[in-house]
PDB file of C-alpha atoms in Angstrom:
ATOM      1  CA  MET A   1      56.767 -47.891-189.830  1.00  0.00           C
ATOM      2  CA  ALA A   2      53.754 -46.281-188.321  1.00  0.00           C
ATOM      3  CA  ASN A   3      51.997 -43.688-190.385  1.00  0.00           C
ATOM      4  CA  ARG A   4      48.840 -43.388-188.386  1.00  0.00           C
ATOM      5  CA  THR A   5      46.551 -40.417-188.225  1.00  0.00           C
ATOM      6  CA  HIS A   6      47.500 -38.039-185.409  1.00  0.00           C
ATOM      7  CA  ARG A   7      46.662 -34.502-184.475  1.00  0.00           C
ATOM      8  CA  MET A   8      49.460 -32.316-185.754  1.00  0.00           C
ATOM      9  CA  LEU A   9      51.835 -30.854-183.200  1.00  0.00           C
ATOM     10  CA  ALA A  10      51.218 -27.115-183.311  1.00  0.00           C
ATOM     11  CA  GLY A  11      54.332 -25.041-183.797  1.00  0.00           C
ATOM     12  CA  SER A  12      56.473 -27.895-185.072  1.00  0.00           C
ATOM     13  CA  PRO A  13      58.932 -26.872-187.798  1.00  0.00           C
ATOM     14  CA  SER A  14      58.322 -30.165-189.606  1.00  0.00           C
ATOM     15  CA  SER A  15      55.199 -32.102-190.383  1.00  0.00           C
ATOM     16  CA  ASP A  16      54.321 -35.518-188.946  1.00  0.00           C
ATOM     17  CA  VAL A  17      55.797 -34.873-185.496  1.00  0.00           C
ATOM     18  CA  VAL A  18      53.824 -36.554-182.703  1.00  0.00           C
ATOM     19  CA  ILE A  19      54.002 -36.855-178.929  1.00  0.00           C
ATOM     20  CA  LEU A  20      53.677 -40.308-177.390  1.00  0.00           C
ATOM     21  CA  ASN A  21      53.228 -41.006-173.705  1.00  0.00           C
ATOM     22  CA  ALA A  22      53.073 -44.164-171.665  1.00  0.00           C
ATOM     23  CA  ALA A  23      53.181 -45.337-168.074  1.00  0.00           C
ATOM     24  CA  LEU A  24      54.441 -48.368-166.168  1.00  0.00           C
ATOM     25  CA  VAL A  25      53.434 -49.268-162.630  1.00  0.00           C
ATOM     26  CA  GLY A  26      56.019 -51.107-160.570  1.00  0.00           C
ATOM     27  CA  ALA A  27      55.376 -54.654-159.388  1.00  0.00           C
ATOM     28  CA  SER A  28      58.461 -55.317-157.211  1.00  0.00           C
ATOM     29  CA  THR A  29      60.077 -58.522-158.519  1.00  0.00           C
ATOM     30  CA  SER A  30      57.486 -59.109-161.264  1.00  0.00           C
ATOM     31  CA  ASN A  31      56.978 -57.472-164.665  1.00  0.00           C
ATOM     32  CA  PRO A  32      55.701 -53.880-164.371  1.00  0.00           C
ATOM     33  CA  THR A  33      52.059 -53.458-165.285  1.00  0.00           C
ATOM     34  CA  ILE A  34      50.945 -51.330-168.216  1.00  0.00           C
ATOM     35  CA  PRO A  35      47.840 -49.391-167.136  1.00  0.00           C
ATOM     36  CA  ASP A  36      47.054 -48.213-170.687  1.00  0.00           C
ATOM     37  CA  ALA A  37      46.516 -51.574-172.382  1.00  0.00           C
ATOM     38  CA  GLY A  38      46.446 -50.951-176.116  1.00  0.00           C
ATOM     39  CA  GLY A  39      48.684 -47.895-175.710  1.00  0.00           C
ATOM     40  CA  GLU A  40      52.215 -47.229-176.888  1.00  0.00           C
ATOM     41  CA  ILE A  41      53.944 -49.934-174.801  1.00  0.00           C
ATOM     42  CA  LEU A  42      53.168 -53.472-175.935  1.00  0.00           C
ATOM     43  CA  THR A  43      55.293 -55.385-173.388  1.00  0.00           C
ATOM     44  CA  ALA A  44      57.341 -54.555-170.285  1.00  0.00           C
ATOM     45  CA  THR A  45      59.565 -57.369-169.047  1.00  0.00           C
ATOM     46  CA  ARG A  46      61.694 -57.280-165.898  1.00  0.00           C
ATOM     47  CA  THR A  47      65.062 -58.751-166.938  1.00  0.00           C
ATOM     48  CA  ASP A  48      66.990 -58.169-163.681  1.00  0.00           C
ATOM     49  CA  THR A  49      66.729 -56.076-160.529  1.00  0.00           C
ATOM     50  CA  GLY A  50      65.739 -52.592-161.710  1.00  0.00           C
ATOM     51  CA  ASP A  51      66.080 -53.479-165.411  1.00  0.00           C
ATOM     52  CA  VAL A  52      63.053 -53.482-167.703  1.00  0.00           C
ATOM     53  CA  SER A  53      62.925 -54.310-171.409  1.00  0.00           C
ATOM     54  CA  LEU A  54      60.191 -52.545-173.390  1.00  0.00           C
ATOM     55  CA  THR A  55      58.588 -53.278-176.732  1.00  0.00           C
ATOM     56  CA  PHE A  56      56.615 -50.488-178.379  1.00  0.00           C
ATOM     57  CA  ARG A  57      53.473 -51.081-180.394  1.00  0.00           C
ATOM     58  CA  HIS A  58      54.602 -49.067-183.444  1.00  0.00           C
ATOM     59  CA  ALA A  59      57.891 -48.200-185.135  1.00  0.00           C
ATOM     60  CA  TYR A  60      58.858 -44.643-186.035  1.00  0.00           C
ATOM     61  CA  PRO A  61      61.676 -43.488-188.326  1.00  0.00           C
ATOM     62  CA  GLU A  62      63.182 -40.907-185.965  1.00  0.00           C
ATOM     63  CA  LEU A  63      63.324 -40.056-182.274  1.00  0.00           C
ATOM     64  CA  LEU A  64      63.358 -36.309-181.624  1.00  0.00           C
ATOM     65  CA  PHE A  65      63.111 -36.214-177.806  1.00  0.00           C
ATOM     66  CA  ALA A  66      62.768 -38.633-174.899  1.00  0.00           C
ATOM     67  CA  SER A  67      62.018 -38.115-171.235  1.00  0.00           C
ATOM     68  CA  ILE A  68      61.388 -40.451-168.338  1.00  0.00           C
ATOM     69  CA  ALA A  69      60.158 -39.584-164.849  1.00  0.00           C
ATOM     70  CA  VAL A  70      59.198 -41.445-161.690  1.00  0.00           C
ATOM     71  CA  ALA A  71      56.413 -40.624-159.241  1.00  0.00           C
ATOM     72  CA  GLY A  72      55.777 -42.670-156.136  1.00  0.00           C
ATOM     73  CA  THR A  73      56.685 -43.457-152.582  1.00  0.00           C
ATOM     74  CA  THR A  74      60.158 -44.969-152.986  1.00  0.00           C
ATOM     75  CA  ALA A  75      62.535 -42.213-151.879  1.00  0.00           C
ATOM     76  CA  GLY A  76      65.203 -41.294-154.430  1.00  0.00           C
ATOM     77  CA  LEU A  77      63.891 -43.597-157.152  1.00  0.00           C
ATOM     78  CA  THR A  78      64.957 -42.567-160.662  1.00  0.00           C
ATOM     79  CA  ALA A  79      64.755 -44.172-164.083  1.00  0.00           C
ATOM     80  CA  ARG A  80      66.872 -43.772-167.200  1.00  0.00           C
ATOM     81  CA  PHE A  81      66.979 -45.145-170.712  1.00  0.00           C
ATOM     82  CA  VAL A  82      69.857 -47.528-171.318  1.00  0.00           C
ATOM     83  CA  THR A  83      68.812 -48.130-174.926  1.00  0.00           C
ATOM     84  CA  LEU A  84      66.053 -46.588-177.015  1.00  0.00           C
ATOM     85  CA  ASP A  85      65.403 -47.442-180.668  1.00  0.00           C
ATOM     86  CA  VAL A  86      62.020 -46.261-181.963  1.00  0.00           C
ATOM     87  CA  ALA A  87      62.680 -47.772-185.403  1.00  0.00           C
ATOM     88  CA  ALA A  88      63.214 -51.220-183.844  1.00  0.00           C
ATOM     89  CA  LYS A  89      60.346 -50.636-181.357  1.00  0.00           C
ATOM     90  CA  THR A  90      62.568 -51.444-178.356  1.00  0.00           C
ATOM     91  CA  ALA A  91      63.995 -49.824-175.253  1.00  0.00           C
ATOM     92  CA  THR A  92      65.584 -50.806-171.979  1.00  0.00           C
ATOM     93  CA  ILE A  93      65.393 -48.791-168.805  1.00  0.00           C
ATOM     94  CA  THR A  94      67.147 -49.010-165.468  1.00  0.00           C
ATOM     95  CA  VAL A  95      65.368 -47.985-162.287  1.00  0.00           C
ATOM     96  CA  GLU A  96      67.649 -47.166-159.378  1.00  0.00           C
ATOM     97  CA  VAL A  97      68.162 -45.446-156.048  1.00  0.00           C
ATOM     98  CA  ALA A  98      71.581 -43.773-155.714  1.00  0.00           C
ATOM     99  CA  ALA A  99      73.012 -45.832-158.613  1.00  0.00           C
ATOM    100  CA  THR A 100      71.796 -49.113-157.073  1.00  0.00           C
ATOM    101  CA  PRO A 101      69.335 -51.012-159.295  1.00  0.00           C
ATOM    102  CA  THR A 102      65.994 -51.120-157.502  1.00  0.00           C
ATOM    103  CA  ASP A 103      62.676 -52.669-158.467  1.00  0.00           C
ATOM    104  CA  PRO A 104      59.808 -50.149-158.363  1.00  0.00           C
ATOM    105  CA  THR A 105      56.932 -51.037-156.037  1.00  0.00           C
ATOM    106  CA  THR A 106      53.237 -50.942-156.850  1.00  0.00           C
ATOM    107  CA  ALA A 107      53.204 -47.391-155.436  1.00  0.00           C
ATOM    108  CA  ASP A 108      55.714 -46.212-158.096  1.00  0.00           C
ATOM    109  CA  THR A 109      54.754 -45.092-161.593  1.00  0.00           C
ATOM    110  CA  ILE A 110      57.255 -44.559-164.399  1.00  0.00           C
ATOM    111  CA  ARG A 111      56.080 -42.112-167.055  1.00  0.00           C
ATOM    112  CA  ILE A 112      57.630 -42.016-170.521  1.00  0.00           C
ATOM    113  CA  LEU A 113      57.320 -39.166-173.025  1.00  0.00           C
ATOM    114  CA  LEU A 114      58.616 -39.491-176.582  1.00  0.00           C
ATOM    115  CA  VAL A 115      58.520 -37.010-179.443  1.00  0.00           C
ATOM    116  CA  VAL A 116      58.921 -38.841-182.748  1.00  0.00           C
ATOM    117  CA  ARG A 117      58.599 -38.249-186.441  1.00  0.00           C
ATOM    118  CA  ASN A 118      55.639 -40.217-187.765  1.00  0.00           C
ATOM    119  CA  SER A 119      57.025 -40.575-191.291  1.00  0.00           C
ATOM    120  CA  ALA A 120      60.085 -39.693-193.311  1.00  0.00           C
ATOM    121  CA  PHE A 121      58.098 -36.975-195.073  1.00  0.00           C
ATOM    122  CA  ASN A 122      59.401 -33.378-194.696  1.00  0.00           C
ATOM    123  CA  ARG A 123      62.601 -34.258-192.939  1.00  0.00           C
TER     124      ARG A 123
END
């Protein structure tokens, strides 16, 4: 489990709560690129049309909140978590247009925001 030094989240009712953010840039039929090399996402692998498997750099004991958003030129493109396990450092997302799996293009960026507990302390 990660127990790295972070700035404390002001106003949090518990200690060791941190905000993590990451981005993926679409690559059509290839693996999405990770613009923040060395950031929270270690690998992003396209497994099928619109499906991406993620591996996170660090494990955390508890997920408190997750959000995913898409910005880009592909009209109606959305993304959603299919699985998300911060303790196992894995997630899968599906990117789609009107419920049809769609690969994001290089003009599409998927942004991920996670709020996690950094340790089991003060649960």
